[in-house]
mmCIF file of N, CA, C and O in Angstrom:
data_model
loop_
_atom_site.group_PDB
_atom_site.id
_atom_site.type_symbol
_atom_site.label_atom_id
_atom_site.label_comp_id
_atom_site.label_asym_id
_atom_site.label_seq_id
_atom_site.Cartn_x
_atom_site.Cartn_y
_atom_site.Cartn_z
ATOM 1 N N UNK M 1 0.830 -1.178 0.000
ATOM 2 C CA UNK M 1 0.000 0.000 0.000
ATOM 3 C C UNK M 1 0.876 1.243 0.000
ATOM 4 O O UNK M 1 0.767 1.954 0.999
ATOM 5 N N UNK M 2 1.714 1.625 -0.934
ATOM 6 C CA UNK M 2 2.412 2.330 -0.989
ATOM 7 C C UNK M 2 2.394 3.401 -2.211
ATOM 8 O O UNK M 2 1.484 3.294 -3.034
ATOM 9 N N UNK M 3 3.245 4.306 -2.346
ATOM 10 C CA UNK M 3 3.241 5.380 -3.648
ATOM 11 C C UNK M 3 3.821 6.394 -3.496
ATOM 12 O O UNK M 3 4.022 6.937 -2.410
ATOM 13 N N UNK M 4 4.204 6.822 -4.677
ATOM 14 C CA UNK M 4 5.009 8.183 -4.787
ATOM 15 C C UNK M 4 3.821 9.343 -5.353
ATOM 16 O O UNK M 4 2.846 9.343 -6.104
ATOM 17 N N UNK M 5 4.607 10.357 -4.444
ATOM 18 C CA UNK M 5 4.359 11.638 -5.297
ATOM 19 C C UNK M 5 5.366 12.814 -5.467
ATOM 20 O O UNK M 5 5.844 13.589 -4.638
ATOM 21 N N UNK M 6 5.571 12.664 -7.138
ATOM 22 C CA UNK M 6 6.205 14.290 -7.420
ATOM 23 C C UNK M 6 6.003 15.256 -7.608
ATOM 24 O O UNK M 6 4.807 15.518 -7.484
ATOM 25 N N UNK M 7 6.994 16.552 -8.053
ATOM 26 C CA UNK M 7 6.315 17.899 -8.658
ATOM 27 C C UNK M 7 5.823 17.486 -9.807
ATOM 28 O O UNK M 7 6.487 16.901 -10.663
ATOM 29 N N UNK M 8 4.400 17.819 -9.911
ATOM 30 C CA UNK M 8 4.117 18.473 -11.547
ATOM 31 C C UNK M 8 5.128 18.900 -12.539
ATOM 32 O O UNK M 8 5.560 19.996 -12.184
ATOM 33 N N UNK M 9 5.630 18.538 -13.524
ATOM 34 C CA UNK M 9 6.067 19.320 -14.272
ATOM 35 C C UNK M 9 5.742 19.721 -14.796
ATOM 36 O O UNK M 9 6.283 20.730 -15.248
ATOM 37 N N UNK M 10 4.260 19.173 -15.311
ATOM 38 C CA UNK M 10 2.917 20.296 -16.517
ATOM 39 C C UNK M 10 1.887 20.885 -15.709
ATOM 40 O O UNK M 10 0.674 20.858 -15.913
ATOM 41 N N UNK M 11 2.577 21.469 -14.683
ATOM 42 C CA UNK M 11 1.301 22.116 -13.928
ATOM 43 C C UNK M 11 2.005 23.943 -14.447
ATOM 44 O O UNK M 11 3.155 24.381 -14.469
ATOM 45 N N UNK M 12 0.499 24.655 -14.837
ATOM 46 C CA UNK M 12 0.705 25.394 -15.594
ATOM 47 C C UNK M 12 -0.391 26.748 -14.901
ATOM 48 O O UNK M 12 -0.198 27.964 -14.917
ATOM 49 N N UNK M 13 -1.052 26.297 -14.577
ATOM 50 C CA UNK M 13 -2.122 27.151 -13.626
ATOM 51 C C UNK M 13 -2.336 26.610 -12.393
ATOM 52 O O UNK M 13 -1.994 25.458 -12.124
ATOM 53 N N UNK M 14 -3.197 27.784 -11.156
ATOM 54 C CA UNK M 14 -3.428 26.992 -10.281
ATOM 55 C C UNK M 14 -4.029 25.849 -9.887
ATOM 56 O O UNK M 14 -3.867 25.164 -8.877
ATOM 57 N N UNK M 15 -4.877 25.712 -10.992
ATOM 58 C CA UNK M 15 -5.726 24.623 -11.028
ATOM 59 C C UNK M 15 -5.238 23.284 -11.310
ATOM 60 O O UNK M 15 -5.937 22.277 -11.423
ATOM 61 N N UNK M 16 -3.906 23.368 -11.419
ATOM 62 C CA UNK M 16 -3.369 22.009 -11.946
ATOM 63 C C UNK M 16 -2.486 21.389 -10.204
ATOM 64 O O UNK M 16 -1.902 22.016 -9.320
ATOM 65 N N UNK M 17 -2.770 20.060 -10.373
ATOM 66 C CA UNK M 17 -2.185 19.803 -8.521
ATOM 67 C C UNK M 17 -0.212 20.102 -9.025
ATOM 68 O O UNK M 17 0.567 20.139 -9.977
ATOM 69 N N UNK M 18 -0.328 20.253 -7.417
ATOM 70 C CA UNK M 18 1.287 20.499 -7.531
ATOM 71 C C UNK M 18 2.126 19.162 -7.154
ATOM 72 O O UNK M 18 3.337 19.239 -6.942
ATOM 73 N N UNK M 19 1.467 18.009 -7.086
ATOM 74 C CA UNK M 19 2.084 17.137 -6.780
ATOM 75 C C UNK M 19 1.193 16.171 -7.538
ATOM 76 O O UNK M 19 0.007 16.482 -7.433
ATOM 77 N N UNK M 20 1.541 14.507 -8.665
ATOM 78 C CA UNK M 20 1.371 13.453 -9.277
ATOM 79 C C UNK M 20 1.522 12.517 -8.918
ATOM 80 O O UNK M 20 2.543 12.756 -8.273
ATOM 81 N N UNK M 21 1.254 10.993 -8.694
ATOM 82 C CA UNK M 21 1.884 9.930 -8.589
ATOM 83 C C UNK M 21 0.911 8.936 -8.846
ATOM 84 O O UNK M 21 -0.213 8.968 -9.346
ATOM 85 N N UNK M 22 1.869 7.746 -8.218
ATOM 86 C CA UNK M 22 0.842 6.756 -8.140
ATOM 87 C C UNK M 22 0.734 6.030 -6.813
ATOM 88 O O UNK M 22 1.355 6.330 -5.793
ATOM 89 N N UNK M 23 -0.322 4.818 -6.986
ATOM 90 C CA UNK M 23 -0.066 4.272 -5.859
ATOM 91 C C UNK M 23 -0.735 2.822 -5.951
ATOM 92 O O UNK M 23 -1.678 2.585 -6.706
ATOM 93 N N UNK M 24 -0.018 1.665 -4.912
ATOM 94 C CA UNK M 24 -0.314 0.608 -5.722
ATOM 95 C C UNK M 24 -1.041 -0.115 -4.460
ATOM 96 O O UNK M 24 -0.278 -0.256 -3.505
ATOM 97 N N UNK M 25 -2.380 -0.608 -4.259
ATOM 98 C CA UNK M 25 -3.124 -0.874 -3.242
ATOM 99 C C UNK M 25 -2.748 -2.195 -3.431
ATOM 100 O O UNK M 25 -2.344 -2.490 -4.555
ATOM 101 N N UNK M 26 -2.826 -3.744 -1.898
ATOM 102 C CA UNK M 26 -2.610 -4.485 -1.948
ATOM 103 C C UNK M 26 -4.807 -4.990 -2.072
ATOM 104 O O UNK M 26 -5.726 -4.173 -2.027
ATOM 105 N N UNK M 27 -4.923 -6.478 -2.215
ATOM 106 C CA UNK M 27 -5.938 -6.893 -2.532
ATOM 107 C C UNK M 27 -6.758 -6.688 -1.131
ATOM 108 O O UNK M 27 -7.846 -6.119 -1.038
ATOM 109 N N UNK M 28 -6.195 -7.124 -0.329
ATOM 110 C CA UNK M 28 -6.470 -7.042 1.358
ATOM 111 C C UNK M 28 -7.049 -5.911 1.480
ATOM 112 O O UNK M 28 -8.186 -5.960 1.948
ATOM 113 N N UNK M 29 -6.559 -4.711 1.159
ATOM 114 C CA UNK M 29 -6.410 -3.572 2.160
ATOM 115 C C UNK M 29 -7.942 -3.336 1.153
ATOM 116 O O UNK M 29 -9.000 -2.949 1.649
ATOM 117 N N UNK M 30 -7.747 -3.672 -0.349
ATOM 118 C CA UNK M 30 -9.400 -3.188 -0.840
ATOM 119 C C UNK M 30 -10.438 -3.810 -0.483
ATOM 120 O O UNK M 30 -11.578 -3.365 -0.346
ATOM 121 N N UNK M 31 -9.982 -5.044 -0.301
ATOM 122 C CA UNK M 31 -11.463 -5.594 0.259
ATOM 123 C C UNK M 31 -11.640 -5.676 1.639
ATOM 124 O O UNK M 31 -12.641 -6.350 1.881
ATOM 125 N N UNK M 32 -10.944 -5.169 2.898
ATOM 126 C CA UNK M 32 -11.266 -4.330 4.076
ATOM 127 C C UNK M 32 -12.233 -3.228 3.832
ATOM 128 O O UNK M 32 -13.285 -3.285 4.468
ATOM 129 N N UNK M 33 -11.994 -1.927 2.764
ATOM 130 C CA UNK M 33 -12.765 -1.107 2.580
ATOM 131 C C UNK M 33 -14.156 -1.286 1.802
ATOM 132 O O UNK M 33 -15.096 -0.492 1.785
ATOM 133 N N UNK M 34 -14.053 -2.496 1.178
ATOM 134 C CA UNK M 34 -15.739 -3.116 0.702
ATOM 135 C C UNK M 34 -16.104 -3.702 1.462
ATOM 136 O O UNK M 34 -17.264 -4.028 1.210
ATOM 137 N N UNK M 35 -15.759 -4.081 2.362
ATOM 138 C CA UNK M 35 -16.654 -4.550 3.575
ATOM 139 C C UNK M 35 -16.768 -3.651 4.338
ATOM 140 O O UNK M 35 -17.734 -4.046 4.990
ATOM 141 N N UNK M 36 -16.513 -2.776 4.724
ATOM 142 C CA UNK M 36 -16.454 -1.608 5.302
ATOM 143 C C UNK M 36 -17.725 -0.753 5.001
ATOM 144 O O UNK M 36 -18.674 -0.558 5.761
ATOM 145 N N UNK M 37 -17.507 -0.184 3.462
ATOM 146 C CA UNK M 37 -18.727 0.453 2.950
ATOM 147 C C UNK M 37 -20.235 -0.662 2.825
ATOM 148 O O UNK M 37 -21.438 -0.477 3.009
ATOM 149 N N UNK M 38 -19.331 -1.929 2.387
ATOM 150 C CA UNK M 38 -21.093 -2.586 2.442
ATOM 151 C C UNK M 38 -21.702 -2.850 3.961
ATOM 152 O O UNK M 38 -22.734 -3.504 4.115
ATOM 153 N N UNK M 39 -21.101 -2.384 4.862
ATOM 154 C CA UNK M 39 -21.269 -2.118 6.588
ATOM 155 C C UNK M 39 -22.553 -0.765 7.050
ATOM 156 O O UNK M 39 -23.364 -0.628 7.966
ATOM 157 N N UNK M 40 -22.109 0.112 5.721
ATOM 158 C CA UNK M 40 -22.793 1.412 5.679
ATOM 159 C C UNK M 40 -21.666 1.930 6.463
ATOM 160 O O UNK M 40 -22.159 2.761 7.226
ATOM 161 N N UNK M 41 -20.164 1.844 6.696
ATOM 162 C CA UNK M 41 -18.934 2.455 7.132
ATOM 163 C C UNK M 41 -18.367 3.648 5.908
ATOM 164 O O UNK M 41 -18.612 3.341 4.741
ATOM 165 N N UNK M 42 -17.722 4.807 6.123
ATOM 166 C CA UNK M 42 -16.830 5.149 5.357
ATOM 167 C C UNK M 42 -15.621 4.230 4.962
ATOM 168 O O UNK M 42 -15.317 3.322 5.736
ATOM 169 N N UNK M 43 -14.995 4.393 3.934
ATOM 170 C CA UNK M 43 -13.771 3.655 3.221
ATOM 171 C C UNK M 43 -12.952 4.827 3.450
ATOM 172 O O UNK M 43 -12.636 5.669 2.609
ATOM 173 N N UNK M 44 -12.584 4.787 4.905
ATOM 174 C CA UNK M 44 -11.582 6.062 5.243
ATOM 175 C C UNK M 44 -10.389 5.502 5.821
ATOM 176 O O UNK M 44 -10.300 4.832 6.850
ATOM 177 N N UNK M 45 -8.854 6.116 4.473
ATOM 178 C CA UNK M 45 -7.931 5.189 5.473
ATOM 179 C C UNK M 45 -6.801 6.763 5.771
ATOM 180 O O UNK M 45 -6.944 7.975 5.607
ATOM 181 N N UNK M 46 -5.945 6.055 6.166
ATOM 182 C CA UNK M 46 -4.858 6.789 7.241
ATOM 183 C C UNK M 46 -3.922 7.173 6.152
ATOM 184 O O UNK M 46 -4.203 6.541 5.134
ATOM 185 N N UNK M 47 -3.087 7.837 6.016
ATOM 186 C CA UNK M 47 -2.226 8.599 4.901
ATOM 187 C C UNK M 47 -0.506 9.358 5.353
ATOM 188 O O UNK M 47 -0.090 10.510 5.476
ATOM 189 N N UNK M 48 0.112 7.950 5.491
ATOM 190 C CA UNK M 48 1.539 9.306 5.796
ATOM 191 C C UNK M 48 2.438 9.455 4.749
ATOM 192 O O UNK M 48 2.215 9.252 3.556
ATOM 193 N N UNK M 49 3.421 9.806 5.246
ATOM 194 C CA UNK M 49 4.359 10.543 3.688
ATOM 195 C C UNK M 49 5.767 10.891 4.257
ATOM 196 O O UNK M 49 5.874 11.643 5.226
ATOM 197 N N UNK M 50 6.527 10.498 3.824
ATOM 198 C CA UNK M 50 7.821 11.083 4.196
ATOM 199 C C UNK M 50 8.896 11.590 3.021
ATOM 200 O O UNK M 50 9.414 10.772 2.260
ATOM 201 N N UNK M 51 9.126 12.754 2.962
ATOM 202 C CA UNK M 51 10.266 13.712 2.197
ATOM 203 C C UNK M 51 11.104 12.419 1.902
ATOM 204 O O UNK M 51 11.286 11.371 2.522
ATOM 205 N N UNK M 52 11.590 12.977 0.566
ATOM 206 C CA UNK M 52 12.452 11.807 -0.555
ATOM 207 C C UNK M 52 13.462 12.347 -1.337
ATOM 208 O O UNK M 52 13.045 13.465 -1.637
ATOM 209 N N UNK M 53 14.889 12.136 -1.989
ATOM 210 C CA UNK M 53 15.033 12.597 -3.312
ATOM 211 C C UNK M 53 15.350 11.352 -3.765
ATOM 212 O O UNK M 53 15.707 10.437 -3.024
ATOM 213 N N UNK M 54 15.198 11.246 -5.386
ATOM 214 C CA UNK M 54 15.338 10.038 -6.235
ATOM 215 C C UNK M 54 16.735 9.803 -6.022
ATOM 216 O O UNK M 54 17.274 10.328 -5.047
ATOM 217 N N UNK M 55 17.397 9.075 -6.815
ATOM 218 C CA UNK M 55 19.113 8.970 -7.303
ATOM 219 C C UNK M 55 19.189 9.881 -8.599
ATOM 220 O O UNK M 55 20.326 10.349 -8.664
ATOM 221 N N UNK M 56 18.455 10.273 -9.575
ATOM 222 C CA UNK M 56 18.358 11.550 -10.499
ATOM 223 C C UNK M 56 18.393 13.210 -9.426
ATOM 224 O O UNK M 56 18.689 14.302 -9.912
ATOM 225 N N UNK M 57 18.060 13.011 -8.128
ATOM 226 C CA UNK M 57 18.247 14.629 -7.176
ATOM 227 C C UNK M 57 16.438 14.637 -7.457
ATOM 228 O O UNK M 57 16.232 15.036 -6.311
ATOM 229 N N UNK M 58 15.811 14.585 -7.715
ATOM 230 C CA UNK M 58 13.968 15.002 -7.371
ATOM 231 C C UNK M 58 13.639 14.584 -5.938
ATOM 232 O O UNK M 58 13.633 13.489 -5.375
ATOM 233 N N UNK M 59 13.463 15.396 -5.681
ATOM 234 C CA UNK M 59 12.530 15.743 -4.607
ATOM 235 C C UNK M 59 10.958 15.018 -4.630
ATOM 236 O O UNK M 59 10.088 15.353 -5.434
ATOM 237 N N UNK M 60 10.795 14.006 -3.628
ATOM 238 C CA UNK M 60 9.619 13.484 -3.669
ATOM 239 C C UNK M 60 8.752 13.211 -2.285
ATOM 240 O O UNK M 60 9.322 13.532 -1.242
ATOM 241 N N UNK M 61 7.436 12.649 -2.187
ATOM 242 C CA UNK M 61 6.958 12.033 -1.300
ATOM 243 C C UNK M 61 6.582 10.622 -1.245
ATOM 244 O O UNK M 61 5.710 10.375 -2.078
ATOM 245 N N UNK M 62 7.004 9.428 -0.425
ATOM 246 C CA UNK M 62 7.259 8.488 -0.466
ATOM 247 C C UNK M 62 5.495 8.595 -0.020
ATOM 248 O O UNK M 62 5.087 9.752 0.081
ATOM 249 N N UNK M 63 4.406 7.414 0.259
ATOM 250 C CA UNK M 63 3.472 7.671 0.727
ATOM 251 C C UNK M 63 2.873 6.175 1.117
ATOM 252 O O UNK M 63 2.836 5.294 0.258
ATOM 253 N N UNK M 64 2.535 6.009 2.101
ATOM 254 C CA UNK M 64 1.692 4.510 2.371
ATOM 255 C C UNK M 64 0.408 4.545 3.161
ATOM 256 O O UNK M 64 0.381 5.402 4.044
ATOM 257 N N UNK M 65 -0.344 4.012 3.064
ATOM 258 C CA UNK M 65 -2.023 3.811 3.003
ATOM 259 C C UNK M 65 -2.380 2.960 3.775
ATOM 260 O O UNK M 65 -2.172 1.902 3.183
ATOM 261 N N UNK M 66 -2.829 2.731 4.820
ATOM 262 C CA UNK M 66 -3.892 2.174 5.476
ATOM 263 C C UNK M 66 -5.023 2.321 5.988
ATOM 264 O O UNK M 66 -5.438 3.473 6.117
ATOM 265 N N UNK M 67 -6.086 0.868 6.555
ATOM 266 C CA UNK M 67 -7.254 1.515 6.624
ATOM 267 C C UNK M 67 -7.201 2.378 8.046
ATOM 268 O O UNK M 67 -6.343 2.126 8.891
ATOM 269 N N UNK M 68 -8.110 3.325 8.214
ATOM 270 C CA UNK M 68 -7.874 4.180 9.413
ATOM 271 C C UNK M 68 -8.608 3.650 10.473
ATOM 272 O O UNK M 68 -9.744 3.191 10.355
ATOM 273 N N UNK M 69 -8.009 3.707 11.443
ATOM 274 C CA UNK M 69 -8.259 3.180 13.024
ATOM 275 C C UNK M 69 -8.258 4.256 13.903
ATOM 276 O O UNK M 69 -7.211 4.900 13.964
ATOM 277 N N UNK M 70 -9.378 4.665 14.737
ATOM 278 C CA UNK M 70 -9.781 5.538 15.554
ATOM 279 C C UNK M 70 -8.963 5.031 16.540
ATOM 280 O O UNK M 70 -8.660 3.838 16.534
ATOM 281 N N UNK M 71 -8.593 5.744 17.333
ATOM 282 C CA UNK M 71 -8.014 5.701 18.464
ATOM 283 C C UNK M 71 -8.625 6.332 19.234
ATOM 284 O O UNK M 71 -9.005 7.416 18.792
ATOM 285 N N UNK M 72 -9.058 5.964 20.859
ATOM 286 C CA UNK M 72 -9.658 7.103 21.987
ATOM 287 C C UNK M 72 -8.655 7.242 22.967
ATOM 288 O O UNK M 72 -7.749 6.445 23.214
ATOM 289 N N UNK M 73 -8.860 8.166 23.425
ATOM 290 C CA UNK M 73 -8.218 8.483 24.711
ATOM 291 C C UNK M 73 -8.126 8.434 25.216
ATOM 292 O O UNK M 73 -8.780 9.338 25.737
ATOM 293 N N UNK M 74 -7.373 7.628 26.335
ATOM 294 C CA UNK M 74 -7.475 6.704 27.372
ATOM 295 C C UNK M 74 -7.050 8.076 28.736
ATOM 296 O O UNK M 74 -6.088 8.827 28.582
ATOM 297 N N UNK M 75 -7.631 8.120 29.512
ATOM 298 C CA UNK M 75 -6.996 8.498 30.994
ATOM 299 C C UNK M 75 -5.834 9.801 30.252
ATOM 300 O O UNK M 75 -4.732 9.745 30.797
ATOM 301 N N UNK M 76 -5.912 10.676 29.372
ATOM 302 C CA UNK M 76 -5.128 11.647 29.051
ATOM 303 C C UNK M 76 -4.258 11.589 28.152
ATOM 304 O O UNK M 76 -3.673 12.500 27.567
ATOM 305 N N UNK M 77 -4.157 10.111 28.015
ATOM 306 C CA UNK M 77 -3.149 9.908 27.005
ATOM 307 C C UNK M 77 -3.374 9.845 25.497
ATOM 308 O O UNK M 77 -4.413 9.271 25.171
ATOM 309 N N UNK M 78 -2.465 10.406 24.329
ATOM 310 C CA UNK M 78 -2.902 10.861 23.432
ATOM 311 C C UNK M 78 -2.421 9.991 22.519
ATOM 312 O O UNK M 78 -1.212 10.047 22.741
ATOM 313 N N UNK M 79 -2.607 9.081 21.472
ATOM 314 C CA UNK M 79 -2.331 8.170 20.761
ATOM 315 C C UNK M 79 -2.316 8.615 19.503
ATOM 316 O O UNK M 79 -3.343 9.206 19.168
ATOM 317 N N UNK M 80 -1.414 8.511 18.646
ATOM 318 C CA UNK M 80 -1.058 8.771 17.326
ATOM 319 C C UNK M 80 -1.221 7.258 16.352
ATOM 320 O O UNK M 80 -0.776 6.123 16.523
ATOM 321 N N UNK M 81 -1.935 7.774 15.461
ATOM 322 C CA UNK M 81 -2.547 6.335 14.413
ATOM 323 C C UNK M 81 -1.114 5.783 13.729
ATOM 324 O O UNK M 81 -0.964 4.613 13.380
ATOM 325 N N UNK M 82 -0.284 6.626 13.624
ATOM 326 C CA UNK M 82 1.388 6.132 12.312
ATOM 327 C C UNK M 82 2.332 6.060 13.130
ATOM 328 O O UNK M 82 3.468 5.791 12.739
#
């Protein structure tokens, strides 16, 4: 569940995103989120990213995907999902 994203290089107005990529979902992680939605659940997952450059010098975002897990708050303590 992973993917890149780079600069645009044909981004030309604001309307064009400033960042492209792709991303390649495993079979698992999609059919968690169809069972999910056929639940009447959102298909809402978790999203981090960490700063990159290629071996060419580009500047990128590395990015991996999972489904999202609520966390509560136990007694003050504050829990981070990544």
């Amino acid at each position: 569940n992973t993917g890149n994203l780079f600069d645009n290089r044909y981004k030309e107005t604001k309307a064009h995103p400033d960042q492209t990529g792709t991303m390649v979902m495993s079979k698992e992680l999609l059919k968690e989120l169809v069972e999910r939605v056929k639940e009447g659940k959102e298909a809402k997952v978790s999203v981090s990213a960490w700063k990159n450059t290629s071996k060419s010098g580009k500047n990128y975002l590395a990015i991996s995907v999972k489904v999202f897990t609520e966390y509560k708050k136990d007694s003050g303590d504050i829990e981070v999902p990544f």
